[in-house]
Short mmCIF file of C-alpha atoms and ligand atoms in Angstrom, two decimals:
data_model
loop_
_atom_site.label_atom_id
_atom_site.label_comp_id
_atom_site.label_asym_id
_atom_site.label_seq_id
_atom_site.Cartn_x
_atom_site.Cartn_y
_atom_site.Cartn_z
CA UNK A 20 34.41 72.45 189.35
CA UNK A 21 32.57 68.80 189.65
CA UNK A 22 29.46 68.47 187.54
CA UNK A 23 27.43 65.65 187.88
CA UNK A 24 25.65 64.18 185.11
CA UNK A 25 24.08 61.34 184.04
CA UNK A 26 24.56 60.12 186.91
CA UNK A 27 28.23 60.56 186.56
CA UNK A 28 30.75 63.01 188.78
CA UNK A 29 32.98 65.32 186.01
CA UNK A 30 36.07 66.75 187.53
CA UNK A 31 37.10 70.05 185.45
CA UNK A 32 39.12 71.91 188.03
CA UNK A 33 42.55 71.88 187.22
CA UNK A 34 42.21 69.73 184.20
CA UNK A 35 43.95 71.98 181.84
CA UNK A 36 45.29 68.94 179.41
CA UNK A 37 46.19 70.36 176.29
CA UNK A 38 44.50 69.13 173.20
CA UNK A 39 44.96 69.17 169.48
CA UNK A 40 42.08 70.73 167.77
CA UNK A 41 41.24 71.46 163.79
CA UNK A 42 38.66 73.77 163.16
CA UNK A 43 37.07 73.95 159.69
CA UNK A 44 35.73 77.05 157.96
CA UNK A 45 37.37 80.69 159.38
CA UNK A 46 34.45 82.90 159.55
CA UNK A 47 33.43 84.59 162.60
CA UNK A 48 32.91 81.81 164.45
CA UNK A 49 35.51 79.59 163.22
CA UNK A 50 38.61 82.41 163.66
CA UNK A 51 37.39 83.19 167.18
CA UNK A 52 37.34 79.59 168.22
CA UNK A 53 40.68 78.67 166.57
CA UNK A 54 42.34 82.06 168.38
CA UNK A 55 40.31 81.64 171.42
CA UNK A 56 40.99 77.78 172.03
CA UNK A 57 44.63 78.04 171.30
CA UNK A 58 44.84 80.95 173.85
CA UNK A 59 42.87 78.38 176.80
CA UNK A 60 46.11 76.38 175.61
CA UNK A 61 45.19 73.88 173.07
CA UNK A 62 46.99 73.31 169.83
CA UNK A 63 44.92 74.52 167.10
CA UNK A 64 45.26 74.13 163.32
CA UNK A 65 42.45 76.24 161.59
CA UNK A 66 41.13 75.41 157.78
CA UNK A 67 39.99 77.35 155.11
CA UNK A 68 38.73 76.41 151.83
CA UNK A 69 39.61 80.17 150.35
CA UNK A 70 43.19 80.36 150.44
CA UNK A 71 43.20 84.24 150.00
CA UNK A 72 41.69 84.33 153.74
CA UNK A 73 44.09 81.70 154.78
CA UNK A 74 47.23 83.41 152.76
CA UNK A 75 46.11 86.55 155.05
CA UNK A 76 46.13 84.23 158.39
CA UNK A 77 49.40 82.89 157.67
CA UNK A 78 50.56 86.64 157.58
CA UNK A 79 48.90 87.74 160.81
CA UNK A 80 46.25 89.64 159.29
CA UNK A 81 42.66 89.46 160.40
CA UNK A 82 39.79 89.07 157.41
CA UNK A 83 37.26 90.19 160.08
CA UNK A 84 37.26 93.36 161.74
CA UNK A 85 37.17 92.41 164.85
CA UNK A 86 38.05 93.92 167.90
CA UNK A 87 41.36 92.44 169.72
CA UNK A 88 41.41 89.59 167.28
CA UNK A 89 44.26 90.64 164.91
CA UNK A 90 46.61 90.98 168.19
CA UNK A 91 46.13 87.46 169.72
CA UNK A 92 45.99 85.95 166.37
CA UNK A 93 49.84 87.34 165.78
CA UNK A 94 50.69 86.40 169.33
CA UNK A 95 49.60 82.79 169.28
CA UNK A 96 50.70 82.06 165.68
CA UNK A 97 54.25 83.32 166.98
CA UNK A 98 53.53 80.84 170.22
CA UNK A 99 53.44 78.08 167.62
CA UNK A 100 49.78 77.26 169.11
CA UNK A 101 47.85 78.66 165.91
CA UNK A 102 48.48 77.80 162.38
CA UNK A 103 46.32 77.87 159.07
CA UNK A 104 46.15 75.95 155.91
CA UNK A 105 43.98 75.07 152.99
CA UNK A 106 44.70 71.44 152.75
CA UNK A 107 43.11 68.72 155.06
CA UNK A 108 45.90 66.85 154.58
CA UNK A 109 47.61 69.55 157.21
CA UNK A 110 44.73 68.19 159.76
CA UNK A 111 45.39 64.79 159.17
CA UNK A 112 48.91 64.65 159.99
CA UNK A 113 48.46 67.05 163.35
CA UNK A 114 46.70 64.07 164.69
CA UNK A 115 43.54 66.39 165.99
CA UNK A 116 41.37 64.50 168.54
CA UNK A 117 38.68 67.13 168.09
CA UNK A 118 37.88 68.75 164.95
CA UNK A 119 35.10 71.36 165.23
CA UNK A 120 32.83 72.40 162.49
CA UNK A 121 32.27 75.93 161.47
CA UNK A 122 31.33 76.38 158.17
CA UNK A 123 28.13 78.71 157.15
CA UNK A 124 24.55 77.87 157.30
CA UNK A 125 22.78 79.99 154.96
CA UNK A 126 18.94 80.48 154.81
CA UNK A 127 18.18 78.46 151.25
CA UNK A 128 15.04 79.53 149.35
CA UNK A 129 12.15 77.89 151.69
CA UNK A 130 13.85 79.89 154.50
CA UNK A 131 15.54 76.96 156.12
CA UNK A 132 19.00 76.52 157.23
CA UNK A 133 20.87 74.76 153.93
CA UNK A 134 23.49 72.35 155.37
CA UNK A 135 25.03 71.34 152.13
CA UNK A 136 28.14 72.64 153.01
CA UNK A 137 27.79 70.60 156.81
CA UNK A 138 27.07 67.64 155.71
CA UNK A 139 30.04 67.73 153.16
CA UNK A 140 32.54 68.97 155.67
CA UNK A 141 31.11 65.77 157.87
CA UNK A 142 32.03 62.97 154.76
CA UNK A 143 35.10 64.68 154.08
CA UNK A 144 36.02 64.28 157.84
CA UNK A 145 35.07 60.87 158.01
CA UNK A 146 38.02 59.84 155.51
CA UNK A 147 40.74 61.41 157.74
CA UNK A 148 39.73 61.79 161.76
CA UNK A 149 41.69 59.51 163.80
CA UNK A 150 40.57 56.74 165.61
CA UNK A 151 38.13 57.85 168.82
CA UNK A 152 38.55 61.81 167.58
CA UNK A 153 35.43 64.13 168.67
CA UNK A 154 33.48 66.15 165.78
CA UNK A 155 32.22 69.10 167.16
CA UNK A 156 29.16 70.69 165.60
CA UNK A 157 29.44 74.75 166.45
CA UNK A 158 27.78 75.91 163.08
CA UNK A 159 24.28 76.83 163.87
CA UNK A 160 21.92 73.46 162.75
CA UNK A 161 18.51 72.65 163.00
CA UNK A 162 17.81 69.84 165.91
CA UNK A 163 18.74 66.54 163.97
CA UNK A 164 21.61 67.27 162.21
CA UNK A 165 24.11 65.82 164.61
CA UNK A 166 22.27 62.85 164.30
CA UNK A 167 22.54 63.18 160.51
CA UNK A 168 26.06 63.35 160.67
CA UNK A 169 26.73 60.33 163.12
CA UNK A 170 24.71 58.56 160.27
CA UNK A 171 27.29 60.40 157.55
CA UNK A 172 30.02 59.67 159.00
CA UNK A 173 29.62 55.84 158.96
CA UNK A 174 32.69 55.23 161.48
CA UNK A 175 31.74 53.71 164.78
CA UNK A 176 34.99 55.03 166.54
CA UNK A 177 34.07 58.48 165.50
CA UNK A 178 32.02 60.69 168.24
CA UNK A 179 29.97 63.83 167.48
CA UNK A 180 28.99 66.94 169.72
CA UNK A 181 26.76 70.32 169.74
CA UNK A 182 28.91 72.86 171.09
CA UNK A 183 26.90 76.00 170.27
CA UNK A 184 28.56 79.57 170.30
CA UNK A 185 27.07 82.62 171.26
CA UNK A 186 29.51 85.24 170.53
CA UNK A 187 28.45 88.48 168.77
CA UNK A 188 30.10 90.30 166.23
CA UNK A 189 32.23 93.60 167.96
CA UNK A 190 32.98 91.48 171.04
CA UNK A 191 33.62 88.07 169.61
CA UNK A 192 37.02 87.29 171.47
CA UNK A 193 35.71 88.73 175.50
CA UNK A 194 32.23 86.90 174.50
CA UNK A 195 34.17 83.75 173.79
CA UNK A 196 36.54 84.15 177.19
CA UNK A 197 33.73 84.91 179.29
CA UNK A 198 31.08 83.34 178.12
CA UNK A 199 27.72 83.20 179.70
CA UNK A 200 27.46 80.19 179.70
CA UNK A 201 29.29 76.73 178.07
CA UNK A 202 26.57 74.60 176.25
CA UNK A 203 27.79 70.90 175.01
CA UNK A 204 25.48 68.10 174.18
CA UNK A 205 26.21 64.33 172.72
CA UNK A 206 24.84 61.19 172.66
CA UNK A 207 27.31 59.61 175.27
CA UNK A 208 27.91 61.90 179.18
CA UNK A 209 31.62 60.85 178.40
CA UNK A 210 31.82 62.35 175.13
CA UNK A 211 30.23 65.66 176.63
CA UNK A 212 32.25 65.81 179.74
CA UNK A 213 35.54 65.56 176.74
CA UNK A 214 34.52 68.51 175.11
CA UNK A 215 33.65 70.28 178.18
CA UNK A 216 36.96 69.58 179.58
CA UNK A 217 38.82 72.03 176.37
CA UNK A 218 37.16 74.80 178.28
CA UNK A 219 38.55 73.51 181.78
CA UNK A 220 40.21 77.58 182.22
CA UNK A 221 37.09 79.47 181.65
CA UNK A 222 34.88 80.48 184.68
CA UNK A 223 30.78 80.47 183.38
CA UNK A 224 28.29 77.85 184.05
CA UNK A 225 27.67 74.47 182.17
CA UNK A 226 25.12 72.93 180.50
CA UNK A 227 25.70 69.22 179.97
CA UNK A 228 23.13 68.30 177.78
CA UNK A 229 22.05 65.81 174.70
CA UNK A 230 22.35 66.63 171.18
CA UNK A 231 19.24 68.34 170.53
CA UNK A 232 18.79 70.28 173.51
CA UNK A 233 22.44 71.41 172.50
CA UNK A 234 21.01 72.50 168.55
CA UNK A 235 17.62 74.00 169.86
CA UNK A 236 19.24 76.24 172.86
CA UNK A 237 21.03 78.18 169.99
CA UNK A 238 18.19 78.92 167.86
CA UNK A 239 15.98 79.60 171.15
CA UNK A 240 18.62 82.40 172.64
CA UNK A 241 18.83 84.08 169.30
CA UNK A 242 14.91 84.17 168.59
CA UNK A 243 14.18 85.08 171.76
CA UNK A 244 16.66 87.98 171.55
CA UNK A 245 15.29 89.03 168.52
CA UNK A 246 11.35 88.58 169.60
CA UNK A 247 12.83 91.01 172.78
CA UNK A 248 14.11 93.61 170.44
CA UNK A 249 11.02 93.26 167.65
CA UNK A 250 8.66 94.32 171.25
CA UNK A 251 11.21 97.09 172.13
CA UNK A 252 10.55 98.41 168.46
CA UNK A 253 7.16 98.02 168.22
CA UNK A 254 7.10 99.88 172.36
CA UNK A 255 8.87 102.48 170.77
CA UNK A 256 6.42 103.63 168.08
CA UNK A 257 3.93 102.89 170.58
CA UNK A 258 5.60 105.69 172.27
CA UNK A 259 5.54 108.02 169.02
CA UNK A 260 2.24 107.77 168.41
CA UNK A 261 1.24 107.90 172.38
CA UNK A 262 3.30 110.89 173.33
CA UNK A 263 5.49 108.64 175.91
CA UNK A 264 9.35 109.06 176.64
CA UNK A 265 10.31 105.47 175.36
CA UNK A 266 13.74 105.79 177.32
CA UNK A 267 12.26 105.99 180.41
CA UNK A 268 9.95 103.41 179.51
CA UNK A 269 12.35 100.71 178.86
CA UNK A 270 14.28 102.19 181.83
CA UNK A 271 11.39 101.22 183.87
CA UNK A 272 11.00 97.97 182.63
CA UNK A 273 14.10 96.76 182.25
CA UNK A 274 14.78 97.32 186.23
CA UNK A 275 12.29 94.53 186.77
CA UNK A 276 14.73 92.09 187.56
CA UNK A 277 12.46 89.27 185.91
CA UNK A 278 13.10 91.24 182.73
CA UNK A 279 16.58 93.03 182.71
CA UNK A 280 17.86 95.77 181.34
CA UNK A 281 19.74 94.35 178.14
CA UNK A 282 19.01 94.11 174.88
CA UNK A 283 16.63 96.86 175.19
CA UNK A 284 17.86 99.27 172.99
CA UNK A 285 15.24 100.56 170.64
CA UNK A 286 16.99 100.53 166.79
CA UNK A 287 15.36 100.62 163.17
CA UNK A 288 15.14 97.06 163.11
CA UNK A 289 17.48 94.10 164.16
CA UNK A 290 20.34 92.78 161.77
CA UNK A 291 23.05 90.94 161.14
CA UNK A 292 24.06 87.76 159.48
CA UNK A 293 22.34 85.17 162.83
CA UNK A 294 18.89 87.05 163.72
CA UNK A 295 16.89 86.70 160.40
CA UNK A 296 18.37 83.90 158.94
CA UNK A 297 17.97 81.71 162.42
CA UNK A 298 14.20 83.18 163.30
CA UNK A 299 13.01 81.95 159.55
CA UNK A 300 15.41 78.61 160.26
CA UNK A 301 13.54 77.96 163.38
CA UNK A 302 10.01 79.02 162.20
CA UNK A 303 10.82 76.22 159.02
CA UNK A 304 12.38 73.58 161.42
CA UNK A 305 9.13 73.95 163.70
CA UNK A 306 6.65 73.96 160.98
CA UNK A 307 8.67 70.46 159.86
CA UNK A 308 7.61 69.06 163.42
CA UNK A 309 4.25 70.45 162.96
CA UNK A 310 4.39 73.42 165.48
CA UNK A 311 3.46 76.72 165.21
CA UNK A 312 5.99 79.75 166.39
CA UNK A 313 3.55 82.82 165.93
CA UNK A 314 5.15 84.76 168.20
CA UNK A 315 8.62 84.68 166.26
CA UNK A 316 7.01 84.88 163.28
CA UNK A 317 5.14 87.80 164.71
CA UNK A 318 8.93 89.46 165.52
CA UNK A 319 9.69 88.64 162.05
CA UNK A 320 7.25 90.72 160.81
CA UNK A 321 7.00 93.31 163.13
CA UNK A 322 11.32 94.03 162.21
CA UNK A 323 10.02 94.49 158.20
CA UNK A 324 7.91 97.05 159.68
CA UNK A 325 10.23 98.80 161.84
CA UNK A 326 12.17 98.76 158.26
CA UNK A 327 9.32 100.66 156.84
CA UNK A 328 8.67 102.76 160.14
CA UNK A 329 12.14 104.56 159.86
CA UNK A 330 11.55 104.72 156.00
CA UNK A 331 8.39 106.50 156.20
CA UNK A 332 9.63 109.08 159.19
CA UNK A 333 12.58 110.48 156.70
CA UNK A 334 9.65 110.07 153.81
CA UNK A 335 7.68 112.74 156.25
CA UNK A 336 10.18 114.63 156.85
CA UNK A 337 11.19 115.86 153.21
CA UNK A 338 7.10 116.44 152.75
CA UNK A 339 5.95 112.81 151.73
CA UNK A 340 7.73 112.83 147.89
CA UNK A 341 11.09 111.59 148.39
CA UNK A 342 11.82 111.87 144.68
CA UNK A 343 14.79 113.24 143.91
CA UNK A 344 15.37 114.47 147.36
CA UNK A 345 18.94 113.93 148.87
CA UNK A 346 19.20 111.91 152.12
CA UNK A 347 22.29 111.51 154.24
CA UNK A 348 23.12 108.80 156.03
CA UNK A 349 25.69 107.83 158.59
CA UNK A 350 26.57 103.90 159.10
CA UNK A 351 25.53 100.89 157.00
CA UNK A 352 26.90 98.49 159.32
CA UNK A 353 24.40 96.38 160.85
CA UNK A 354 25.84 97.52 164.31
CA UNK A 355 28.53 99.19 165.60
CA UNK A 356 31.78 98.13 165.89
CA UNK A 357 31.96 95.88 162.89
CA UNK A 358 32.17 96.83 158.81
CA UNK A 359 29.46 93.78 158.12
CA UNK A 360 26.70 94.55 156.47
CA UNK A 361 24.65 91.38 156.04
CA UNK A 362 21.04 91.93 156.19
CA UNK A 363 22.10 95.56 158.27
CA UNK A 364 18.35 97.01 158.69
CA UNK A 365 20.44 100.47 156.97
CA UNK A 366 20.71 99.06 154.43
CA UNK A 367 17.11 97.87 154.05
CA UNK A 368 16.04 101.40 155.07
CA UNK A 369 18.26 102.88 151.85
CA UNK A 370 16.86 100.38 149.39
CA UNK A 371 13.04 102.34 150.46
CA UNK A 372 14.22 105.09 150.19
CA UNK A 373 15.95 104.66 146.72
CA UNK A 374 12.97 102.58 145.72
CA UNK A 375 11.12 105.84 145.90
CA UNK A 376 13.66 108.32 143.98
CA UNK A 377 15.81 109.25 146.64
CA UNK A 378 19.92 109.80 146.53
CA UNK A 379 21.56 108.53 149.29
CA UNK A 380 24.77 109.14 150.39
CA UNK A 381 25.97 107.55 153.16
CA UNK A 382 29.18 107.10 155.21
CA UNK A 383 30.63 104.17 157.86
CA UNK A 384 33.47 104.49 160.14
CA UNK A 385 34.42 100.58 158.84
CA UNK A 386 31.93 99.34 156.46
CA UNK A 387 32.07 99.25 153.23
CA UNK A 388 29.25 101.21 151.51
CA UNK A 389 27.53 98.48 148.93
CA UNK A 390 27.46 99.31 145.39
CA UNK A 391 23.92 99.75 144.66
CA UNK A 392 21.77 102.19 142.13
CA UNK A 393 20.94 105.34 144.22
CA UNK A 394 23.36 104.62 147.22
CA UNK A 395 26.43 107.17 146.51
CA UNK A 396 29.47 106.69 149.19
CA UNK A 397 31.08 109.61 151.12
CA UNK A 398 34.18 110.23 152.06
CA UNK A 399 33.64 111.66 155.73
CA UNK A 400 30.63 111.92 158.07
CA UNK A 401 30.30 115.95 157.30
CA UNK A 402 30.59 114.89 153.37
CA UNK A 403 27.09 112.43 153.97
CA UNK A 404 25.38 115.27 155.34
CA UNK A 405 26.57 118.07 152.80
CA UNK A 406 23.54 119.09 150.57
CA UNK A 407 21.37 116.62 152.08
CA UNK A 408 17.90 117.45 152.55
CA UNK A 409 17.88 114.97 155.55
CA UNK A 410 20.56 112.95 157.64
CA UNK A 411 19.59 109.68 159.45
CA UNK A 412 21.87 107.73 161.55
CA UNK A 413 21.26 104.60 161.30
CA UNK A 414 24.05 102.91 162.87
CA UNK A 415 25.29 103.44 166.27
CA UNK A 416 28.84 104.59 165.64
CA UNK A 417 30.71 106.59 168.70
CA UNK A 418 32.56 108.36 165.93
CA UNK A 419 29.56 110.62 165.16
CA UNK A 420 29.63 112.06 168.52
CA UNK A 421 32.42 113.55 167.31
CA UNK A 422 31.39 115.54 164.63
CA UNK A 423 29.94 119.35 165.37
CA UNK A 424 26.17 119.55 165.07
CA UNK A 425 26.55 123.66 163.55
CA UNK A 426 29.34 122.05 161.57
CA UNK A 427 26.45 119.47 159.47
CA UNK A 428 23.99 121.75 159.88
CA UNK A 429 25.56 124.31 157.80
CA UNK A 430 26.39 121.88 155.25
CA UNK A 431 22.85 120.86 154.77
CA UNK A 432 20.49 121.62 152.13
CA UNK A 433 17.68 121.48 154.72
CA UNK A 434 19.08 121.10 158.38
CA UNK A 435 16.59 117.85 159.19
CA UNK A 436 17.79 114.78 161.74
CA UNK A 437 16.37 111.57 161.69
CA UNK A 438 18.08 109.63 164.50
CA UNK A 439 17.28 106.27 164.43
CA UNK A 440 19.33 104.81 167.19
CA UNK A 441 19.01 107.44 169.28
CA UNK A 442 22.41 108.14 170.32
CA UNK A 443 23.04 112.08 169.43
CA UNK A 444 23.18 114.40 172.62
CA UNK A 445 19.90 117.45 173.28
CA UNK A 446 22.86 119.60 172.20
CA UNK A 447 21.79 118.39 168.48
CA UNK A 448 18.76 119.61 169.49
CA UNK A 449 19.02 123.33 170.32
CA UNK A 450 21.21 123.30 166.44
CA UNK A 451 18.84 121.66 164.23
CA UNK A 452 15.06 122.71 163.99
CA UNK A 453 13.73 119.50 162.97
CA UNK A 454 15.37 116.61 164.82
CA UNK A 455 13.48 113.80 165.14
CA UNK A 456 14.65 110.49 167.06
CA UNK A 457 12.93 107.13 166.38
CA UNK A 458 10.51 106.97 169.41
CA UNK A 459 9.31 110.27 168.76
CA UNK A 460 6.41 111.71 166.65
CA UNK A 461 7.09 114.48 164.02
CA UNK A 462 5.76 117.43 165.45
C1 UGA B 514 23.83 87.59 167.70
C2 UGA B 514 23.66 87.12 169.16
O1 UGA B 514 23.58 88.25 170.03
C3 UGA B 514 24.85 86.23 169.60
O2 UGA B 514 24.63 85.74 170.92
C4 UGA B 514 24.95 85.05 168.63
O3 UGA B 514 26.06 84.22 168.95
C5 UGA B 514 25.13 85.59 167.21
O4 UGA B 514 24.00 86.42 166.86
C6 UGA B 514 25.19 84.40 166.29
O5 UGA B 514 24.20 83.64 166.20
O6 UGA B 514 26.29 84.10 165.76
P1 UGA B 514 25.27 89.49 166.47
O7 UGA B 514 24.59 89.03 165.22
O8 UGA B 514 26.74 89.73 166.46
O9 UGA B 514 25.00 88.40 167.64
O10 UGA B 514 24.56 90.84 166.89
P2 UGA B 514 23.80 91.45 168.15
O11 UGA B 514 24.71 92.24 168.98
O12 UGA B 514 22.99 90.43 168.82
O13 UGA B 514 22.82 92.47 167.38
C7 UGA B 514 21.86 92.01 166.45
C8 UGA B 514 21.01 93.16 165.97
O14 UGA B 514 20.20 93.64 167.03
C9 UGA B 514 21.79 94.36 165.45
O15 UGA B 514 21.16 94.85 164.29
C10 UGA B 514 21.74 95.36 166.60
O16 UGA B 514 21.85 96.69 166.20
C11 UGA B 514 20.36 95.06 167.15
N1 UGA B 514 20.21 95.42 168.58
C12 UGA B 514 20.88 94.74 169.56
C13 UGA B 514 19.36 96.46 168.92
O17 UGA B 514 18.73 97.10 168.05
N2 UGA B 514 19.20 96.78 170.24
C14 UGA B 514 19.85 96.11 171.22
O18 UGA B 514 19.63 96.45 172.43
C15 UGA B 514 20.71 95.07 170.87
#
């Protein structure tokens, strides 16, 4: 593939030069990189500050759950292409040319993104990258803080880049090998075409681009998604209140082809540990330049109510006094197909519904159920729903598919459904008298 930019011609086909490549901090994003770069090739020596996770690494075991991950971690350790450690040292001696940065970004009190940890990582590298080696930005930072960090690290051989990732949590690994789209911005074409160039093997498009545009694209993807699925919410108690099948009218819209059909999935509420602490990161970096973002903040909103929405529908349900009425509840996850539970719109849900002197008892496939006053955890599916006066799914396992509708309803104190990601067949239907999908008023 030749790419021309700034007003230079990039070769990439067939440049499959192996590289060296640290990667700092082994969360989500930093494990996937390290296992996903050393399987395009490259030589890659991960670091962790917490040696449990790294003591774990070194044995072939996965901290995340994470589809896939645990397999090609193994395989490429064994390869002698992936290795861990806890001391920098270990990175200085491997001679990396490129040493990526993926340590967290948290949301600090004012609701922007705190980059203590960044900006740390950055000085630290400065006193061991050799000469002409390429620090790759991947943590999500507010538009600036690559420029920050070529001030930080105070070496003039030293060369920065944005490579933003946009893998999700469930698919992390396929999102990483077949990406959308490849997004690297730096100050200097050459320095963007290098880093471009470690991802020679993947087929998806490229965006050569400069620092900033780099930092803002990732913020702008994952607000937009979220202002998407905030509409889809709102559309769907539209549809409650209206008397509309909300399936078929997301069906319908989605088959516009200016709109699409993803990320369309009505839910109570979006999660995880990127949508609300990146939409309040964005609103803050925009309100820093002086503009306004009403619609995100809008979508911000609009999830706390969706929050509240699902709340209020079980509250109905048991007769409008939740006190000391039993609720079931399968998945806390935030999604499927992960056990995080950061900011998981469940577990927002529980916390009203405790708040107002209900038990819950609640079961995931993979999560761990928080330890919280009021929130009791069960051993199976069937167990969350025995004695309950009302079970609400609020996580959109395929494992509950499983379990027999006469089976829970028998178990029940009062046979009530609340589905609130509306996944369970009509068959659920013709068992329970009051079922009640989010989407759909209580009758
Ligand atoms: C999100 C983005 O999708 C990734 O592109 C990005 O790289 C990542 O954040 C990040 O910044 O690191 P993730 O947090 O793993 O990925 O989760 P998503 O799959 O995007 O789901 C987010 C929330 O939206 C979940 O609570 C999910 O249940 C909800 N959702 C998603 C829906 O309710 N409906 C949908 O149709 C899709």
């Amino acid at each position: 593939m030749v790419l021309e930019y700034s007003g230079i011609k990039f070769d990439f086909s067939g440049k499959e030069k192996m590289a060296n490549v640290g990667i700092i901090g082994l969360g989500y994003v930093g494990l996937t990189s390290a296992v996903g770069l050393a399987k395009l090739g490259h030589r890659v020596v991960g670091y962790d500050i917490n040696q449990i996770r790294v003591d774990a690494l070194r044995e072939g075991k996965s901290p995340l759950f994470e589809n896939g991950l645990e397999a090609q971690l193994q395989e490429l350790s064994s390869a002698g292409l992936l290795s861990f450690t806890s001391d920098l040292n270990e990175l200085r001696e491997s001679g990396t040319e490129f040493i990526f940065i993926c340590v967290a970004t948290p949301q600090d009190d004012a609701g922007a993104a705190d980059l203590t940890t960044v900006f740390s990582v950055a000085q630290e590298i400065s006193s061991f990258a050799s000469p002409d080696s390429v620090i790759v930005v991947k943590s999500t930072v507010p538009v600036g803080t690559c420029q920050r960090i070529e001030g930080l690290l105070a070496r003039a051989d030293l060369l920065v880049a944005s490579n933003p990732e946009f893998l999700r949590e469930g698919s992390a690994l396929r999102d990483f090998m077949e990406p959308d789209r490849i997004v690297v911005g730096a100050s200097d074409p050459k320095t963007t075409a290098r880093v471009m160039e470690l991802y020679a093997k993947l087929q998806a498009p490229r965006v050569l681009t400069s620092l900033e545009s780099a930092e803002l694209t990732k913020y702008a993807a994952n607000a937009y998604l979220a202002m998407r699925l905030s509409f889809t919410n709102d559309i769907a108690e539209l549809s409650a209140k209206s008397g509309a099948r909300v399936d078929d009218v997301l069906l319908a819209m989605g088959m516009d082809s200016r709109i699409g059909s993803s990320f369309l999935r009505p839910g109570p509420g979006w999660g995880g540990s990127c949508f609300p602490k990146d939409t309040l990161a964005l609103v803050s970096m925009a309100t820093d330049h002086g503009v306004e973002l009403p619609l995100v903040s809008a979508a911000i909103a609009s999830n706390s109510q969706a929050f509240a929405r699902s709340a209020n529908t079980i509250k109905r349900l048991v007769g409008g006094d939740l006190n000391g009425k039993i609720i079931g509840v399968w998945g806390v996850a935030f999604k499927a197909h992960t056990d995080d539970v950061r900011d998981s719109p469940a577990i927002s849900i529980i916390r009203l519904l405790v708040e107002q002197g209900a038990t819950v008892q609640a079961f995931d496939p993979e999560a761990l159920i928080p330890d919280l006053p009021g929130l009791v955890s069960s051993e199976s599916a069937l167990a969350a729903a025995a004695g309950s006066h009302v079970l609400a799914v609020l996580t959109e396992w395929p494992e509950f598919l499983l379990v027999n509708p006469q089976d829970v309803a028998q178990a029940m104190r009062t046979p009530m459904v609340y589905d609130g990601r509306r996944m369970l067949p009509d068959a659920w239907r013709n068992v329970f008298q009051t079922f009640v999908a989010l989407g759909e008023n209580i009758n």
